[in-house]
CSV table of C-alpha atoms in Angstrom, one decimal:
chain,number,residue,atom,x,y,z
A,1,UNK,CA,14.0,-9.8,5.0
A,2,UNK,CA,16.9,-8.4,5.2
A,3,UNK,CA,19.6,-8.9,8.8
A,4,UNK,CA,18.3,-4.8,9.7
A,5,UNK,CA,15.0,-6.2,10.6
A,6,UNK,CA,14.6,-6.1,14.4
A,7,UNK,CA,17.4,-3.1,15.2
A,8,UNK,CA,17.1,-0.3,17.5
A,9,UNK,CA,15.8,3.0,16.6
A,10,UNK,CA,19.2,5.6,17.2
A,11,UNK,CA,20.0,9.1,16.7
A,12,UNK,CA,22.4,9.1,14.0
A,13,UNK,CA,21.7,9.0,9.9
A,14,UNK,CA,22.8,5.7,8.4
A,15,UNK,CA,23.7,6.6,4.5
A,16,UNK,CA,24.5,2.9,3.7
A,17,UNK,CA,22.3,-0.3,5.3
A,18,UNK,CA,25.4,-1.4,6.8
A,19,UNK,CA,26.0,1.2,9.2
A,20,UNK,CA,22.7,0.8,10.8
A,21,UNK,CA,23.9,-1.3,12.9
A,22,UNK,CA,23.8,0.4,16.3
A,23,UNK,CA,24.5,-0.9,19.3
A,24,UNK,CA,21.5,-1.1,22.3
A,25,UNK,CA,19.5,-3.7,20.9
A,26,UNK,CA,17.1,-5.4,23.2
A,27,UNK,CA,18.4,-8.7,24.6
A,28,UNK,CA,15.7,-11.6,23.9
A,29,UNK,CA,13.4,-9.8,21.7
A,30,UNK,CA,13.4,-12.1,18.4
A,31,UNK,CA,11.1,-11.0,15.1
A,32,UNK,CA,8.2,-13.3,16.8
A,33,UNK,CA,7.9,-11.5,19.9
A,34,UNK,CA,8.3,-8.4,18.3
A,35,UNK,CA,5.8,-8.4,15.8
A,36,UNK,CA,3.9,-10.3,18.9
A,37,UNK,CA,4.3,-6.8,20.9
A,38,UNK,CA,3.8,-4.5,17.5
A,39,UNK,CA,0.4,-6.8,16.8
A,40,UNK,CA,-0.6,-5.8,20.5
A,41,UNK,CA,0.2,-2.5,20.5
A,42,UNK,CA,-1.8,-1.9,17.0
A,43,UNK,CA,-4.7,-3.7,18.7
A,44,UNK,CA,-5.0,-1.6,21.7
A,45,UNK,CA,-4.7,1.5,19.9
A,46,UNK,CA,-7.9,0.3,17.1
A,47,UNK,CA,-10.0,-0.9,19.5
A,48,UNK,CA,-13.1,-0.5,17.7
A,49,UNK,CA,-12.2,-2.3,14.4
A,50,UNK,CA,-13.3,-4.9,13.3
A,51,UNK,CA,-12.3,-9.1,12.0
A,52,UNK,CA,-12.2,-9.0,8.3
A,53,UNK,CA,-9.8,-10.8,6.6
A,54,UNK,CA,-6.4,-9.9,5.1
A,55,UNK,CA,-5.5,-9.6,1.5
A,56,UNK,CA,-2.2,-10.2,1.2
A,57,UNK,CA,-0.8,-7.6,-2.4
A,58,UNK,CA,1.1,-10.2,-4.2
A,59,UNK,CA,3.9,-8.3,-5.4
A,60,UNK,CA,4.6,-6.8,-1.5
A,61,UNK,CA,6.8,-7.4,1.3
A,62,UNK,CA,5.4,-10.5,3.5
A,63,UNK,CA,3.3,-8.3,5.6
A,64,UNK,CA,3.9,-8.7,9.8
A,65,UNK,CA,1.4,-10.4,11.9
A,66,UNK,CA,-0.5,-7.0,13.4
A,67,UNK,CA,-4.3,-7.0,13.1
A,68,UNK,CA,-6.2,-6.8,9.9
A,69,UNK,CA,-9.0,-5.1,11.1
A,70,UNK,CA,-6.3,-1.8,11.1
A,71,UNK,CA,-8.0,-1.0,7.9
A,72,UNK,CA,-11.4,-1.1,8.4
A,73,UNK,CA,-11.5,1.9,10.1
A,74,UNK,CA,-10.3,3.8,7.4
A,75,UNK,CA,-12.1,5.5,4.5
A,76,UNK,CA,-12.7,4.1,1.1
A,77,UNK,CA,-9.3,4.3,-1.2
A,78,UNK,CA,-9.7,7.6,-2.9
A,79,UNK,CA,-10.6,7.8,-6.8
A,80,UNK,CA,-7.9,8.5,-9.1
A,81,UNK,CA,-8.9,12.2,-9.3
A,82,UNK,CA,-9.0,12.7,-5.8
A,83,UNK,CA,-5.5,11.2,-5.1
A,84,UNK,CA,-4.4,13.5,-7.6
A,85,UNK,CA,-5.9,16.7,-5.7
A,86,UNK,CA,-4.2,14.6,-2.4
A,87,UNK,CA,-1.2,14.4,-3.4
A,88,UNK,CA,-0.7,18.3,-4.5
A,89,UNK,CA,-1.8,19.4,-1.4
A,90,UNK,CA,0.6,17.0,0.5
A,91,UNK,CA,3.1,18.8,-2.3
A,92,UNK,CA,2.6,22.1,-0.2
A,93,UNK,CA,3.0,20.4,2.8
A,94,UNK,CA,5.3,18.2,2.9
A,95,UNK,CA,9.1,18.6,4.9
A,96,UNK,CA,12.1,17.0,3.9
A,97,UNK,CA,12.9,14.3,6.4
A,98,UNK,CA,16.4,15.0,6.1
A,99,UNK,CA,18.0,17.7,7.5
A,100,UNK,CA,20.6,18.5,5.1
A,101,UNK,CA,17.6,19.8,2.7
A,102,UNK,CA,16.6,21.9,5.6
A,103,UNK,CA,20.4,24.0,5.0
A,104,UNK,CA,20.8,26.9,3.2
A,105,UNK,CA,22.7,26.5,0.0
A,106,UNK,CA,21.6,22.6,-0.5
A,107,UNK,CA,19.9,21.7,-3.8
A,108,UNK,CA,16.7,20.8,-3.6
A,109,UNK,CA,15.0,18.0,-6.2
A,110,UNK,CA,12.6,18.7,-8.0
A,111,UNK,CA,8.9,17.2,-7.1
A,112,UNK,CA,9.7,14.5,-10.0
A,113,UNK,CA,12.8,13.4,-7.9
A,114,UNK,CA,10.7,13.4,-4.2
A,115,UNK,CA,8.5,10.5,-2.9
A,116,UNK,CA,6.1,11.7,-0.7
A,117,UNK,CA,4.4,10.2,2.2
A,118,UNK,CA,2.5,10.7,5.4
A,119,UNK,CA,3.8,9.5,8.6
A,120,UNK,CA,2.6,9.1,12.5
A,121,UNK,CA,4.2,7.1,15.5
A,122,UNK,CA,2.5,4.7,17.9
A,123,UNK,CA,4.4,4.5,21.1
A,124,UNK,CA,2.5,3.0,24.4
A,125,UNK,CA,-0.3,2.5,22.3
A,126,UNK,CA,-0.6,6.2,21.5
A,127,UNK,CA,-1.2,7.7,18.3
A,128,UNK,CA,1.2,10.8,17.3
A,129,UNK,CA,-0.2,13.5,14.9
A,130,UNK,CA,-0.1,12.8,11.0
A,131,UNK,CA,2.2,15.2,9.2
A,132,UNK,CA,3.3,15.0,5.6
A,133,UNK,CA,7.3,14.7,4.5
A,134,UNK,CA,8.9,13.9,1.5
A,135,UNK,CA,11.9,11.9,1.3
A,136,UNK,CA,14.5,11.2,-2.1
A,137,UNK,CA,13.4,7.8,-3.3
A,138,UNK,CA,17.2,6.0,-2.8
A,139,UNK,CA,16.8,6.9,1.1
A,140,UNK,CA,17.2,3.3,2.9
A,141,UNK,CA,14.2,2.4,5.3
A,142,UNK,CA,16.4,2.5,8.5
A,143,UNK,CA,17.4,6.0,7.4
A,144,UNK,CA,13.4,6.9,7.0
A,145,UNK,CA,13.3,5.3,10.5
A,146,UNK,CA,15.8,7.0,11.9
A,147,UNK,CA,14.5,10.4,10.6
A,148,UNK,CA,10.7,9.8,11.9
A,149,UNK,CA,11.8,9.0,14.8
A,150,UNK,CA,14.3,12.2,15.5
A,151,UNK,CA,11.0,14.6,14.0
A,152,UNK,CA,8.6,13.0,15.4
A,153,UNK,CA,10.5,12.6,19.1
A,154,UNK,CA,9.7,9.0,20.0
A,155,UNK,CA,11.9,5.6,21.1
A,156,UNK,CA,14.8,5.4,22.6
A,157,UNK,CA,17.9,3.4,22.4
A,158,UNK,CA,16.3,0.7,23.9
A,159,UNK,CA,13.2,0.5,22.1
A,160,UNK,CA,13.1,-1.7,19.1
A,161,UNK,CA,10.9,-0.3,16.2
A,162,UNK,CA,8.9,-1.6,12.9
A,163,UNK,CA,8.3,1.1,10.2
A,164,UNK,CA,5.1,-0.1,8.3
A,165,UNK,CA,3.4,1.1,5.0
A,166,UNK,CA,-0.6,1.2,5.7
A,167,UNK,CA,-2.0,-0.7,2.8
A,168,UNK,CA,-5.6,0.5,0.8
A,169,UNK,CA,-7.5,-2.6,-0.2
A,170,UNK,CA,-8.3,-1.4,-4.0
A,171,UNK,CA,-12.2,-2.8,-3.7
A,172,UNK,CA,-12.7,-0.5,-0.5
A,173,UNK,CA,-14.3,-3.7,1.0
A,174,UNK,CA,-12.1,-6.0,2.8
A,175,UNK,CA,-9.1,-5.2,4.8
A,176,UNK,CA,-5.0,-5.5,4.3
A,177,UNK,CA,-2.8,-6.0,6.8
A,178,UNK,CA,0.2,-3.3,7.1
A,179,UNK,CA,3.2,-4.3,5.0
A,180,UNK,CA,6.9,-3.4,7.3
A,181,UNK,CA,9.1,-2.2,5.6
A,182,UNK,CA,12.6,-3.4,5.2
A,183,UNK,CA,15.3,-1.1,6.4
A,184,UNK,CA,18.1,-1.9,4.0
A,185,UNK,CA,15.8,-1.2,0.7
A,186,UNK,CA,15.5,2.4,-0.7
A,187,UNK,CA,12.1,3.7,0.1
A,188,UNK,CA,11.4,4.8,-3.3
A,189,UNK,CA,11.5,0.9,-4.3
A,190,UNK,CA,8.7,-0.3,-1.1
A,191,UNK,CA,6.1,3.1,-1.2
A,192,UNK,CA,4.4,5.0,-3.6
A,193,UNK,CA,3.3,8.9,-3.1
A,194,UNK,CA,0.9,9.4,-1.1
A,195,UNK,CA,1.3,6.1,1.1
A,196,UNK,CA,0.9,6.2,4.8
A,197,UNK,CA,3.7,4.8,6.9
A,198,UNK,CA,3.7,4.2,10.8
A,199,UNK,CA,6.6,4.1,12.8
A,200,UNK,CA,5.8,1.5,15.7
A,201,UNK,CA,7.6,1.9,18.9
A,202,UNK,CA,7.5,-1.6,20.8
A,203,UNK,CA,8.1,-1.7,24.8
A,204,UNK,CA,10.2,-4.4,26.2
């Protein structure tokens, strides 16, 4: 994992991974205790899941310690067809995450050139809204994080964050943990359209 992993959510774009390097990071909070604080977070707000055990995707990012049982409250993976239907109606819906698509004048890619994506916060074990965005694949996770978090209007400069991709098991019978995402790799190159991600804020 790349040195990004464990910096602060801020307010300004980052175009390259090595200006997301912001200043206001949280003094003693190493990647155990954070994932120890995203793992508790996830468990308060899934109270009612249950224990089955993670399958770990072999080709994915090490996925973080947060609870398994995230996914067994969720429905069955959809069917080829209807992922197809999903995904043109997230088409309709989906907003740019960055804001210099949202000017007049900009071009805009075309859907081919788009990876799109649902996205929702936790912060103090609340759970934001789901809304649809679509991002250009070569955006850099901590520019994704950045983004959510501006749209979405959670963290601080004080409050570290993990942006995870929610993982369907393929069988629809046991349960994958969440995969975090690393900030310095484009986000075309860690999701695939349609993926859910979810932008944890964690207290110190």
């Amino acid at each position: 994992m790349s040195g990004m992993r464990g910096r602060v959510l801020c307010k300004n774009s980052h175009r390259y991974a090595s200006s997301h390097a912001c200043p206001g990071s949280a003094p003693g909070l190493d990647a155990d205790e954070k994932n120890a604080k995203a793992k508790a977070l996830l468990a308060k707000a899934f109270p009612s899941m249950g224990e089955a055990k993670a399958t770990k995707p072999a080709t994915s990012p090490s996925p973080i310690s947060s609870p398994s049982a995230i996914q067994s409250a969720r429905k069955k993976p959809l069917t080829a067809s209807q992922k197809k239907v999903e995904l043109m109606r997230m088409r309709h819906k989906a907003v740019p995450i960055d804001p210099r698509f949202e000017r007049k004048g900009v071009t805009i890619p075309s859907l081919e050139n788009r990876r799109f994506f649902k996205a929702k916060a936790l912060d103090k074990g609340a759970e934001s809204e789901e809304k649809v965005f679509w991002s250009v694949p070569d955006m850099i996770g901590g520019r994704v994080l950045d983004n959510l978090g501006r749209i979405l209007k959670v963290g601080n400069g004080n409050s570290p964050t993990q942006l995870q991709r929610l993982v369907d098991d393929v069988t629809g019978g046991s349960s994958v943990e969440p995969i975090e995402l690393q900030l310095s790799v484009p986000i075309g190159e860690q999701t695939e359209d349609g993926d859910t991600l979810l932008l944890v804020i964690i207290d110190t």
